[in-house]
Amino acid sequence: MQHDHDIIIVGGGMVGAALAARVGHAGFSVGLVEKGAEPSEPCGDYDLRISSLNARSLAFVKASGTALPEERSCPFRHIDVANQDGTGHALFSAADSGMDDFGIFIENRALQYALWQRLAQLPSVTCYTHCAPLSTIAATSARQLELDNGQTLSAPMVVGADGARSTLRELAQISVESYDYHQRAMIINVETELPQQDVSWQVFTPTGPIAMLPLPGHRASLVWYDHEDATRAREAMDNATLKTAIEGAFPRRLGNITRVVARASFPIKRQHAKRYIGKRLALIGDAAHVVHPLAGQGLNIGLHDADTLAEIVIQGRDPGDYLNLLRFECQRRAANQAMIAATDSFHHLFTGAKPLRQLGDLSLQLAERFPFAKRMMMQQANGLNPFKMR
Ligand SMILES: Cc1cc2nc3c(=O)[nH]c(=O)nc-3n(C[C@H](O)[C@H](O)[C@H](O)COP(=O)(O)OP(=O)(O)OC[C@H]3O[C@@H](n4cnc5c(N)ncnc54)[C@H](O)[C@@H]3O)c2cc1C
């Protein structure tokens, strides 16, 4: 039976575009369906949405031949985690795990643009923009998608990479479990007196963590997790008042804050699809899971989903075959569930009642004292097998 593509991916965000680029680079025919426009080249100031890419994610993106813009990304070599009163502290250095760096921080839009640039070079990839699926039907050897622009496409496998409010997930009648942390993350881009120092700082406070993430030059991205009301109050502040509030709460790692450049806030939720697969269908990225962003792992585990699925396609197996889909679900659900549990426990350990917070402090002290435990934690956070000896 003739199909339009070997694989159709719904959603051209960072995860969907990365899968399209990897599979397209290997010569497979890909249809990428995106409801928005093709991303435009980032210019001007750094965007508020930035993400860390760990070692496995970077290797996966680079394996598709995608060139990342060095001028809009920033490698980081240390992660400094502490609690507010100084009773718990751990410094993780990439060198301790035999790595040059932990990965990079990059603007979401810069990564997405770089991936779409790569897609434009790949003759086996077709991007369908400004359209979305209206309905879908699965047959024995293929799944068909009816799009809202009147087109119908079919492929042996359709992948939903269309984000937390996935239409494809809804059309496949896959439900989710969700949890509201009743917190918001306020992201604030600031200009700093001192240049970035290859360090990502995180301080746990009883109301939520605060983080200072490096951007190139004299810039940093602050993430301030707090209760909804407290965040709303900060959102209402003018830049001068907000700057004073930041100076009162954040450690002065990079000297004074010289300017508040931009800010926005996002609700913090956890969500997990009850199934990642359906007949000739798989969900990846935020369509499958949304984790607390405090460990900077949401995009990373989405890219690891894409990596696992790409491997199945590239090995030449029928990717939509039930057993291959099941293999994907088993591997990825276990890893993602572990990440959800880890980020959830971090949240509750450091923002819970005092005994829980003391346990959190103890975990940092143990990590600092036992290099082996520290190394294992870092390998895990990098998407690498912590039990594999170098
Ligand atoms: C405050 C905050 C900080 C974060 N920091 C980090 C970090 O440091 N590191 C990290 O790894 N993760 C981080 N994350 C998580 C990360 O941002 C997400 O996991 C990631 O953006 C998910 O990518 P995605 O491609 O799966 O989904 P999305 O980025 O949501 O992309 C979905 C795409 O699908 C398209 N689409 C939607 N509906 C349809 C439809 N019906 N038809 C066709 N197309 C459709 C959309 O237009 C979009 O292009 C953070 C999240 C938050 C909230």
XYZ file of C-alpha atoms in Angstrom, residues 94-313:
220
model
C 31.237 18.462 34.681
C 34.934 17.647 35.057
C 34.106 15.316 37.985
C 32.132 13.166 35.539
C 34.855 13.358 32.899
C 32.875 15.821 30.757
C 33.882 19.217 29.339
C 30.488 20.681 30.179
C 27.006 19.631 31.258
C 25.469 20.973 28.078
C 24.220 24.337 26.955
C 21.484 26.836 27.692
C 19.804 27.953 24.502
C 16.766 30.053 23.637
C 13.842 27.797 22.693
C 13.212 29.853 19.555
C 16.902 29.631 18.502
C 16.861 25.829 18.804
C 13.554 25.542 16.959
C 14.795 27.862 14.185
C 18.062 25.906 13.798
C 16.098 22.652 13.477
C 13.732 24.113 10.863
C 16.745 25.437 8.928
C 18.009 21.863 8.816
C 14.575 20.577 7.733
C 14.646 22.999 4.780
C 17.870 21.321 3.582
C 16.449 17.796 3.715
C 14.700 16.719 0.476
C 12.810 13.875 2.196
C 11.057 16.235 4.654
C 7.841 18.083 3.769
C 6.573 20.730 6.212
C 2.828 21.430 6.193
C 2.390 24.720 8.068
C -0.760 26.591 9.170
C -2.729 23.350 9.487
C -3.787 20.901 12.167
C -5.406 17.458 12.284
C -9.193 17.324 12.344
C -9.593 13.564 12.546
C -7.546 10.396 12.335
C -8.282 6.776 11.455
C -5.992 3.794 11.971
C -5.935 0.831 9.567
C -3.778 -2.302 9.742
C -0.696 -0.894 8.049
C -1.126 2.870 8.309
C -2.818 5.777 10.035
C -4.600 8.481 8.115
C -4.847 12.145 9.140
C -7.461 14.534 7.848
C -6.131 18.099 8.106
C -8.150 21.286 8.491
C -6.790 22.583 5.158
C -8.627 19.798 3.291
C -5.558 17.571 2.806
C -5.431 13.908 3.846
C -2.103 12.263 4.677
C -1.177 8.717 5.617
C 1.891 6.938 7.033
C 2.721 3.687 8.878
C 3.208 5.820 12.003
C 1.877 9.169 13.203
C 3.637 10.927 16.085
C 2.006 13.496 18.350
C 4.575 16.148 19.324
C 1.947 18.870 19.590
C 2.597 19.968 23.158
C 0.815 19.753 26.493
C -2.632 20.360 24.969
C -2.082 17.785 22.220
C -4.905 17.504 19.683
C -3.579 14.170 18.483
C -3.702 12.789 22.019
C -7.296 13.927 22.298
C -8.232 12.463 18.890
C -6.668 9.147 19.963
C -8.723 9.349 23.184
C -5.694 9.105 25.465
C -6.353 10.698 28.831
C -3.845 12.323 31.198
C -3.164 12.434 34.917
C -2.402 15.950 36.049
C -1.409 17.800 39.185
C -1.349 21.538 39.837
C 1.530 22.719 42.071
C -0.308 26.041 42.564
C 2.962 27.747 41.809
C 4.178 29.961 38.994
C 7.670 30.346 37.566
C 8.552 33.951 36.928
C 11.301 34.226 34.328
C 13.280 37.451 34.419
C 16.077 38.292 31.991
C 18.569 40.621 33.615
C 21.771 42.429 32.802
C 24.496 41.751 35.381
C 27.546 43.634 36.575
C 29.824 40.590 36.020
C 29.815 38.250 33.012
C 28.416 34.725 33.301
C 30.765 32.163 34.885
C 29.687 28.827 33.310
C 27.617 28.131 36.431
C 23.921 27.418 36.869
C 22.930 28.402 40.431
C 19.875 27.091 42.239
C 18.831 28.009 45.793
C 15.941 26.216 47.505
C 13.720 28.402 49.657
C 10.655 27.231 51.633
C 8.376 28.849 49.015
C 10.160 27.361 45.994
C 13.541 27.371 44.262
C 15.201 30.398 42.708
C 17.670 29.904 39.889
C 20.191 32.008 38.032
C 20.926 30.500 34.646
C 23.771 31.697 32.444
C 23.271 33.556 29.164
C 26.132 34.824 26.998
C 27.981 37.909 28.281
C 26.570 40.083 31.043
C 23.167 38.447 30.960
C 21.358 35.909 33.135
C 17.963 34.283 33.167
C 16.434 34.267 36.637
C 13.702 31.774 37.477
C 11.677 32.603 40.579
C 9.245 29.869 41.662
C 6.658 30.954 44.193
C 2.998 30.769 45.129
C 0.581 32.204 42.592
C -0.309 35.293 44.685
C 3.300 36.206 45.423
C 4.192 35.887 41.735
C 1.220 37.997 40.654
C 2.330 40.688 43.138
C 5.835 40.703 41.621
C 4.387 40.861 38.119
C 2.619 44.076 39.086
C 5.925 45.716 40.180
C 7.701 48.225 37.949
C 11.246 47.272 36.888
C 12.969 49.350 39.602
C 10.906 47.759 42.405
C 11.387 44.299 40.908
C 15.154 44.868 40.732
C 15.188 45.690 44.470
C 13.113 42.566 45.203
C 15.549 40.438 43.151
C 18.546 41.900 44.996
C 16.883 41.018 48.301
C 16.199 37.403 47.320
C 18.918 36.254 44.889
C 22.561 35.736 45.870
C 24.814 38.341 44.223
C 26.795 35.816 42.235
C 27.235 38.122 39.282
C 27.476 41.398 41.193
C 24.639 43.896 41.010
C 21.691 43.568 38.669
C 22.173 46.525 36.342
C 18.887 46.195 34.425
C 15.703 44.151 34.315
C 15.348 43.401 30.598
C 12.147 41.333 30.332
C 9.858 39.137 32.450
C 6.879 36.765 32.224
C 5.423 33.972 34.324
C 4.200 30.435 33.663
C 1.954 28.098 35.708
C 3.636 24.974 37.103
C 1.841 21.728 36.435
C 2.653 18.073 36.097
C 0.916 15.941 33.500
C 1.398 12.383 32.305
C -0.459 10.641 29.479
C -1.926 7.319 30.597
C -0.594 5.731 27.387
C 2.121 6.935 25.016
C 0.923 4.746 22.169
C -2.163 3.881 20.181
C -2.692 1.996 16.954
C 0.118 3.234 14.662
C 0.549 6.271 16.891
C 3.030 7.506 19.506
C 3.164 10.574 21.728
C 6.441 12.335 22.545
C 7.560 15.466 24.403
C 5.035 17.564 26.294
C 2.210 15.729 24.509
C 3.218 12.704 26.612
C 4.510 14.364 29.819
C 4.982 17.711 31.506
C 7.371 17.777 34.461
C 8.146 20.430 37.071
C 10.801 22.574 35.368
C 12.983 22.986 38.480
C 15.542 20.457 37.202
C 15.434 21.753 33.604
C 14.544 18.327 32.211
C 11.193 18.682 30.369
C 12.636 19.311 26.937
C 15.490 16.881 27.553
C 13.234 13.917 28.245
C 11.117 14.910 25.216
C 14.242 14.802 23.043
C 15.141 11.427 24.583
C 11.675 10.151 23.529
C 12.436 11.375 20.012
C 15.887 9.743 20.116
C 14.404 6.364 21.094
C 11.719 6.563 18.390
C 14.237 7.688 15.741
C 16.419 4.691 16.581
C 13.486 2.336 15.907
C 12.734 4.028 12.555
